[in-house]
Amino acid sequence: MEEQIKHYENKLAFEMDPSDLFEALNNGEKVIVIDARKAFGFEAEHIPTAINIPHRQMTMEATKHLDKEVLYITYCDGIGCNASTRGALNMAKLGFKVKELIGGIEWWKFDGYATEGTNGITSGSKIECAC
């Protein structure tokens, strides 16, 4: 039983689902969303407020301007892509607190949230700061 409990605690410590991310962004929590895909994917469609740092370009130099006190959430296309996992690993190795978004942008859209970019879906639920 203890092993199972630890397993699920670890999943929650290292992963976040789209609804939890949406809530965190709307509540003004200190989270920064990182699209770990190549630039063309980000430009076509991304989660609002996200920044683009492709996992292959995550280096000390490329991330030196980022705050290490913030929680970073990495994502990619979805369950058939491992850019978010690679990005989370790279960010953790660089000393950042990081979680991986379960299901990537596909599950973000599946849950009905808006996206931005040239192919963005503006009809979904939007992030709105209440502060």
XYZ file of N, CA, C and O in Angstrom:
524
model
N 0.821 -1.197 0.000
C 0.000 0.000 0.000
C 0.866 1.262 0.000
O 0.575 2.198 -0.721
N 1.912 1.283 0.796
C 2.803 2.456 0.860
C 3.454 2.744 -0.488
O 3.628 3.891 -0.865
N 3.809 1.679 -1.201
C 4.424 1.849 -2.518
C 3.452 2.509 -3.496
O 3.829 3.390 -4.276
N 2.194 2.091 -3.433
C 1.171 2.698 -4.285
C 0.983 4.169 -3.947
O 0.911 5.014 -4.841
N 0.907 4.472 -2.676
C 0.725 5.858 -2.237
C 1.876 6.720 -2.753
O 1.666 7.798 -3.296
N 3.086 6.241 -2.597
C 4.263 6.991 -3.065
C 4.210 7.208 -4.581
O 4.547 8.283 -5.076
N 3.791 6.178 -5.309
C 3.677 6.279 -6.765
C 2.733 7.417 -7.155
O 3.069 8.261 -7.988
N 1.559 7.466 -6.553
C 0.581 8.491 -6.905
C 0.992 9.871 -6.404
O 0.741 10.871 -7.075
N 1.640 9.938 -5.283
C 2.176 11.217 -4.814
C 3.214 11.751 -5.789
O 3.240 12.952 -6.088
N 4.069 10.865 -6.287
C 5.086 11.276 -7.262
C 4.453 11.759 -8.561
O 4.907 12.748 -9.141
N 3.412 11.073 -9.026
C 2.738 11.522 -10.249
C 2.221 12.939 -10.072
O 2.412 13.789 -10.936
N 1.579 13.209 -8.950
C 1.030 14.544 -8.716
C 2.123 15.586 -8.499
O 1.927 16.761 -8.804
N 3.273 15.162 -8.006
C 4.386 16.087 -7.795
C 5.048 16.496 -9.106
O 5.637 17.573 -9.192
N 4.925 15.656 -10.136
C 5.662 15.893 -11.369
C 4.791 16.102 -12.602
O 5.310 16.348 -13.685
N 3.479 15.986 -12.445
C 2.560 16.155 -13.570
C 1.414 17.085 -13.180
O 1.076 17.220 -12.010
N 0.818 17.703 -14.195
C -0.334 18.577 -13.988
C -1.292 18.350 -15.150
O -0.853 18.150 -16.277
N -2.589 18.378 -14.874
C -3.535 18.228 -15.979
C -4.005 19.604 -16.460
O -3.759 20.616 -15.798
N -4.633 19.663 -17.630
C -5.040 20.955 -18.184
C -5.943 21.778 -17.258
O -5.790 22.997 -17.173
N -6.873 21.139 -16.562
C -7.767 21.918 -15.700
C -7.015 22.542 -14.535
O -7.291 23.684 -14.143
N -6.034 21.831 -13.978
C -5.216 22.406 -12.901
C -4.355 23.561 -13.420
O -4.179 24.563 -12.728
N -3.838 23.419 -14.632
C -3.046 24.507 -15.223
C -3.931 25.722 -15.491
O -3.554 26.849 -15.173
N -5.097 25.505 -16.049
C -6.027 26.597 -16.332
C -6.365 27.339 -15.037
O -6.342 28.570 -14.984
N -6.647 26.594 -13.990
C -6.962 27.197 -12.691
C -5.771 27.982 -12.143
O -5.924 29.100 -11.649
N -4.577 27.418 -12.235
C -3.370 28.095 -11.740
C -3.146 29.412 -12.487
O -2.826 30.433 -11.872
N -3.317 29.391 -13.799
C -3.130 30.601 -14.597
C -4.192 31.644 -14.255
O -3.894 32.827 -14.129
N -5.434 31.211 -14.092
C -6.510 32.145 -13.757
C -6.366 32.714 -12.351
O -6.825 33.825 -12.092
N -5.752 31.959 -11.450
C -5.575 32.422 -10.070
C -4.308 33.238 -9.889
O -3.994 33.637 -8.771
N -3.560 33.441 -10.973
C -2.344 34.241 -10.889
C -1.201 33.557 -10.156
O -0.308 34.228 -9.644
N -1.227 32.231 -10.111
C -0.131 31.504 -9.461
C 1.159 31.705 -10.243
O 1.142 31.974 -11.441
N 2.278 31.558 -9.556
C 3.584 31.747 -10.183
C 3.957 30.507 -10.990
O 4.712 29.655 -10.531
N 3.385 30.417 -12.168
C 3.710 29.335 -13.100
C 4.006 29.950 -14.459
O 3.384 30.940 -14.842
N 4.945 29.359 -15.136
C 5.252 29.746 -16.508
C 5.141 28.494 -17.363
O 5.718 27.457 -17.036
N 4.382 28.620 -18.430
C 4.141 27.502 -19.334
C 5.183 27.545 -20.443
O 5.399 28.586 -21.058
N 5.827 26.405 -20.673
C 6.844 26.298 -21.726
C 6.387 25.302 -22.784
O 6.163 24.129 -22.489
N 6.264 25.789 -23.997
C 6.019 24.932 -25.149
C 7.384 24.401 -25.571
O 8.248 25.165 -25.995
N 7.582 23.102 -25.426
C 8.885 22.492 -25.688
C 9.040 22.012 -27.130
O 10.018 21.345 -27.459
N 8.089 22.373 -27.985
C 8.157 21.986 -29.397
C 8.990 22.992 -30.186
O 9.367 24.046 -29.690
N 9.244 22.670 -31.447
C 9.957 23.595 -32.331
C 9.108 24.841 -32.562
O 7.881 24.819 -32.391
N 9.762 25.917 -32.979
C 9.109 27.222 -33.133
C 7.900 27.181 -34.065
O 6.890 27.841 -33.798
N 7.951 26.415 -35.149
C 6.827 26.415 -36.081
C 5.562 25.855 -35.439
O 4.453 26.293 -35.734
N 5.707 24.890 -34.529
C 4.551 24.355 -33.811
C 3.957 25.393 -32.874
O 2.737 25.564 -32.790
N 4.831 26.094 -32.159
C 4.408 27.155 -31.255
C 3.697 28.270 -32.019
O 2.646 28.754 -31.593
N 4.268 28.688 -33.135
C 3.682 29.775 -33.923
C 2.306 29.395 -34.458
O 1.405 30.229 -34.523
N 2.127 28.137 -34.819
C 0.838 27.695 -35.338
C -0.220 27.687 -34.232
O -1.346 28.148 -34.451
N 0.138 27.186 -33.054
C -0.840 27.109 -31.976
C -0.136 26.831 -30.659
O 0.722 25.961 -30.578
N -0.518 27.579 -29.651
C 0.065 27.373 -28.320
C -0.907 27.785 -27.224
O -1.900 28.468 -27.477
N -0.607 27.364 -26.032
C -1.397 27.729 -24.861
C -1.138 29.203 -24.553
O 0.022 29.635 -24.568
N -2.186 29.974 -24.300
C -1.992 31.392 -23.968
C -1.027 31.563 -22.792
O -1.032 30.762 -21.861
N -0.216 32.573 -22.858
C 0.835 32.949 -21.900
C 2.097 32.099 -22.043
O 3.101 32.402 -21.414
N 2.053 31.033 -22.844
C 3.218 30.152 -22.979
C 4.376 30.866 -23.659
O 4.181 31.755 -24.485
N 5.579 30.434 -23.283
C 6.784 30.842 -23.991
C 7.305 29.625 -24.734
O 6.961 28.498 -24.392
N 8.100 29.853 -25.743
C 8.615 28.740 -26.537
C 10.108 28.569 -26.299
O 10.894 29.466 -26.597
N 10.453 27.426 -25.723
C 11.854 27.021 -25.618
C 11.894 25.555 -26.043
O 11.577 24.662 -25.254
N 12.229 25.296 -27.299
C 12.292 23.907 -27.756
C 13.255 23.087 -26.872
O 14.316 23.589 -26.483
N 12.872 21.876 -26.559
C 13.664 21.062 -25.625
C 15.111 20.904 -26.079
O 16.018 20.845 -25.253
N 15.353 20.873 -27.370
C 16.722 20.725 -27.873
C 17.569 21.980 -27.648
O 18.779 21.947 -27.780
N 16.918 23.085 -27.316
C 17.624 24.351 -27.110
C 17.671 24.776 -25.641
O 18.099 25.887 -25.337
N 17.232 23.918 -24.749
C 17.234 24.250 -23.322
C 18.642 24.075 -22.769
O 19.088 22.958 -22.521
N 19.315 25.191 -22.602
C 20.678 25.204 -22.078
C 20.759 26.235 -20.967
O 19.836 27.044 -20.782
N 21.870 26.253 -20.264
C 22.097 27.255 -19.230
C 21.992 28.652 -19.837
O 21.354 29.536 -19.264
N 22.580 28.834 -21.002
C 22.555 30.140 -21.673
C 21.136 30.545 -22.076
O 20.716 31.682 -21.866
N 20.379 29.613 -22.642
C 19.032 29.924 -23.125
C 18.040 30.175 -21.997
O 16.996 30.789 -22.216
N 18.356 29.705 -20.798
C 17.420 29.835 -19.673
C 17.929 30.757 -18.567
O 17.281 30.879 -17.537
N 19.040 31.427 -18.783
C 19.647 32.236 -17.715
C 18.757 33.387 -17.261
O 18.876 33.842 -16.133
N 17.847 33.839 -18.102
C 16.953 34.943 -17.754
C 15.718 34.494 -16.965
O 14.944 35.317 -16.489
N 15.525 33.188 -16.804
C 14.330 32.664 -16.149
C 14.496 32.608 -14.631
O 15.579 32.323 -14.117
N 13.411 32.832 -13.923
C 13.364 32.838 -12.466
C 13.301 31.397 -11.944
O 12.380 30.655 -12.281
N 14.243 31.022 -11.103
C 14.265 29.655 -10.580
C 13.286 29.447 -9.421
O 13.153 28.347 -8.915
N 12.598 30.493 -9.009
C 11.610 30.370 -7.933
C 10.206 30.072 -8.458
O 9.286 29.830 -7.678
N 10.048 30.097 -9.762
C 8.750 29.878 -10.400
C 8.627 28.405 -10.783
O 9.624 27.737 -11.048
N 7.391 27.906 -10.835
C 7.138 26.552 -11.315
C 6.921 26.606 -12.821
O 6.097 27.388 -13.311
N 7.649 25.789 -13.562
C 7.532 25.722 -15.015
C 6.732 24.479 -15.395
O 6.934 23.410 -14.830
N 5.835 24.652 -16.355
C 5.007 23.553 -16.850
C 5.367 23.357 -18.319
O 5.168 24.260 -19.136
N 5.913 22.193 -18.655
C 6.279 21.921 -20.047
C 5.158 21.148 -20.740
O 4.473 20.336 -20.121
N 4.998 21.434 -22.029
C 4.026 20.670 -22.812
C 4.519 20.526 -24.245
O 5.447 21.204 -24.684
N 3.863 19.604 -24.968
C 4.147 19.373 -26.384
C 2.821 19.075 -27.074
O 1.779 19.528 -26.614
N 2.844 18.296 -28.160
C 1.617 17.997 -28.904
C 0.630 17.160 -28.100
O -0.555 17.416 -28.117
N 1.101 16.119 -27.465
C 0.205 15.225 -26.740
C 0.895 13.930 -26.391
O 2.126 13.850 -26.369
N 0.094 12.896 -26.169
C 0.655 11.638 -25.662
C 1.556 10.929 -26.664
O 2.343 10.078 -26.280
N 1.493 11.285 -27.929
C 2.359 10.680 -28.933
C 3.671 11.418 -29.122
O 4.445 11.095 -30.018
N 3.933 12.400 -28.289
C 5.126 13.238 -28.401
C 5.823 13.278 -27.047
O 5.158 13.344 -26.019
N 7.146 13.236 -27.042
C 7.846 13.278 -25.756
C 8.664 14.555 -25.553
O 9.523 14.620 -24.690
N 8.381 15.597 -26.331
C 9.104 16.862 -26.165
C 8.883 17.448 -24.776
O 9.795 18.033 -24.196
N 7.686 17.289 -24.226
C 7.433 17.818 -22.876
C 8.231 17.058 -21.831
O 8.748 17.664 -20.884
N 8.362 15.755 -21.995
C 9.152 14.957 -21.057
C 10.623 15.342 -21.154
O 11.296 15.553 -20.136
N 11.121 15.470 -22.376
C 12.508 15.885 -22.572
C 12.729 17.297 -22.016
O 13.744 17.583 -21.395
N 11.755 18.176 -22.251
C 11.852 19.539 -21.739
C 11.851 19.576 -20.218
O 12.640 20.296 -19.601
N 10.971 18.799 -19.594
C 10.916 18.749 -18.129
C 12.228 18.216 -17.567
O 12.758 18.752 -16.586
N 12.771 17.187 -18.190
C 14.057 16.630 -17.746
C 15.160 17.677 -17.884
O 15.951 17.883 -16.951
N 15.218 18.341 -19.017
C 16.248 19.366 -19.232
C 16.133 20.490 -18.210
O 17.140 20.925 -17.635
N 14.911 20.968 -17.973
C 14.712 22.063 -17.025
C 15.088 21.625 -15.609
O 15.710 22.389 -14.860
N 14.738 20.412 -15.236
C 15.102 19.905 -13.907
C 16.623 19.818 -13.770
O 17.187 20.203 -12.734
N 17.290 19.335 -14.805
C 18.758 19.260 -14.778
C 19.398 20.642 -14.663
O 20.494 20.773 -14.125
N 18.701 21.671 -15.160
C 19.201 23.039 -15.091
C 18.834 23.719 -13.765
O 19.145 24.883 -13.560
N 18.163 22.996 -12.886
C 17.858 23.504 -11.552
C 16.509 24.179 -11.396
O 16.269 24.859 -10.397
N 15.588 23.973 -12.341
C 14.266 24.586 -12.275
C 13.253 23.618 -11.673
O 13.355 22.410 -11.849
N 12.247 24.174 -11.003
C 11.098 23.391 -10.547
C 10.192 23.230 -11.761
O 9.855 24.215 -12.425
N 9.806 22.007 -12.048
C 9.075 21.762 -13.294
C 8.073 20.623 -13.131
O 8.298 19.690 -12.370
N 6.976 20.757 -13.866
C 5.987 19.688 -14.008
C 5.692 19.552 -15.497
O 5.869 20.491 -16.269
N 5.198 18.389 -15.857
C 4.825 18.116 -17.244
C 3.306 18.156 -17.372
O 2.596 17.606 -16.521
N 2.802 18.811 -18.412
C 1.368 18.861 -18.656
C 0.911 17.540 -19.271
O 1.374 17.152 -20.345
N -0.011 16.878 -18.609
C -0.549 15.611 -19.105
C -1.349 15.870 -20.386
O -2.220 16.732 -20.415
N -1.037 15.154 -21.448
C -1.804 15.235 -22.685
C -1.453 16.378 -23.608
O -1.996 16.467 -24.709
N -0.574 17.270 -23.173
C -0.116 18.360 -24.027
C -1.231 19.270 -24.516
O -2.312 19.356 -23.929
N -0.952 19.944 -25.613
C -1.920 20.904 -26.146
C -3.195 20.214 -26.630
O -4.278 20.808 -26.594
N -3.101 18.961 -27.031
C -4.298 18.242 -27.486
C -5.308 18.089 -26.365
O -6.504 18.302 -26.562
N -4.858 17.703 -25.168
C -5.793 17.562 -24.050
C -6.229 18.930 -23.544
O -7.319 19.079 -23.012
N -5.377 19.952 -23.675
C -5.755 21.328 -23.342
C -6.994 21.705 -24.178
O -7.985 22.201 -23.664
N -6.911 21.443 -25.496
C -8.026 21.763 -26.390
C -9.220 20.851 -26.131
O -10.365 21.300 -26.168
N -8.974 19.569 -25.854
C -10.035 18.615 -25.573
C -10.868 19.077 -24.376
O -12.086 18.885 -24.345
N -10.206 19.709 -23.403
C -10.917 20.218 -22.225
C -11.621 21.541 -22.495
O -12.268 22.094 -21.609
N -11.482 22.073 -23.726
C -12.247 23.241 -24.123
C -11.588 24.579 -23.883
O -12.261 25.614 -23.847
N -10.247 24.596 -23.759
C -9.553 25.850 -23.508
C -9.060 26.468 -24.807
O -8.679 25.769 -25.746
N -9.048 27.791 -24.849
C -8.619 28.535 -26.029
C -7.113 28.372 -26.255
O -6.361 28.079 -25.320
N -6.708 28.563 -27.495
C -5.292 28.578 -27.860
C -5.021 29.842 -28.663
O -5.944 30.521 -29.110
N -3.751 30.139 -28.848
C -3.328 31.290 -29.637
C -2.419 30.811 -30.755
O -1.932 29.690 -30.713
N -2.177 31.680 -31.729
C -1.308 31.354 -32.849
C -2.079 31.447 -34.148
O -3.283 31.743 -34.160
N -1.404 31.163 -35.243
C -2.053 31.282 -36.549
C -3.213 30.312 -36.706
O -4.135 30.572 -37.467
N -3.192 29.188 -35.982
C -4.288 28.212 -36.015
C -5.008 28.147 -34.667
O -5.629 27.147 -34.341
N -4.909 29.199 -33.884
C -5.483 29.213 -32.542
C -6.993 29.067 -32.530
O -7.682 29.406 -33.486
N -7.492 28.536 -31.415
C -8.926 28.353 -31.205
C -9.372 29.387 -30.174
O -9.142 29.226 -28.983
N -9.978 30.442 -30.649
C -10.351 31.529 -29.747
C -11.712 31.321 -29.095
O -12.100 32.078 -28.213
N -12.441 30.305 -29.497
C -13.786 30.078 -28.970
C -13.788 29.343 -27.633
O -14.818 29.247 -26.987
N -12.663 28.817 -27.209
C -12.613 28.079 -25.950
C -12.571 28.983 -24.740
O -12.543 30.215 -24.856
N -12.538 28.380 -23.557
C -12.442 29.131 -22.309
C -11.122 29.867 -22.288
O -10.065 29.303 -22.573
N -11.175 31.139 -21.918
C -9.982 31.985 -21.936
C -9.444 32.190 -20.536
O -10.186 32.161 -19.561
N -8.142 32.402 -20.460
C -7.504 32.709 -19.195
C -7.783 34.171 -18.897
O -7.521 35.039 -19.721
N -8.359 34.420 -17.732
C -8.677 35.777 -17.328
C -8.220 35.991 -15.901
O -8.680 35.313 -15.006
N -7.348 36.917 -15.716
C -6.856 37.231 -14.378
C -7.928 38.015 -13.632
O -8.466 38.994 -14.142
N -8.236 37.605 -12.430
C -9.256 38.275 -11.624
C -8.639 39.274 -10.643
O -9.323 39.801 -9.785
N -7.342 39.553 -10.771
C -6.712 40.463 -9.817
C -6.913 41.911 -10.167
O -7.402 42.281 -11.166
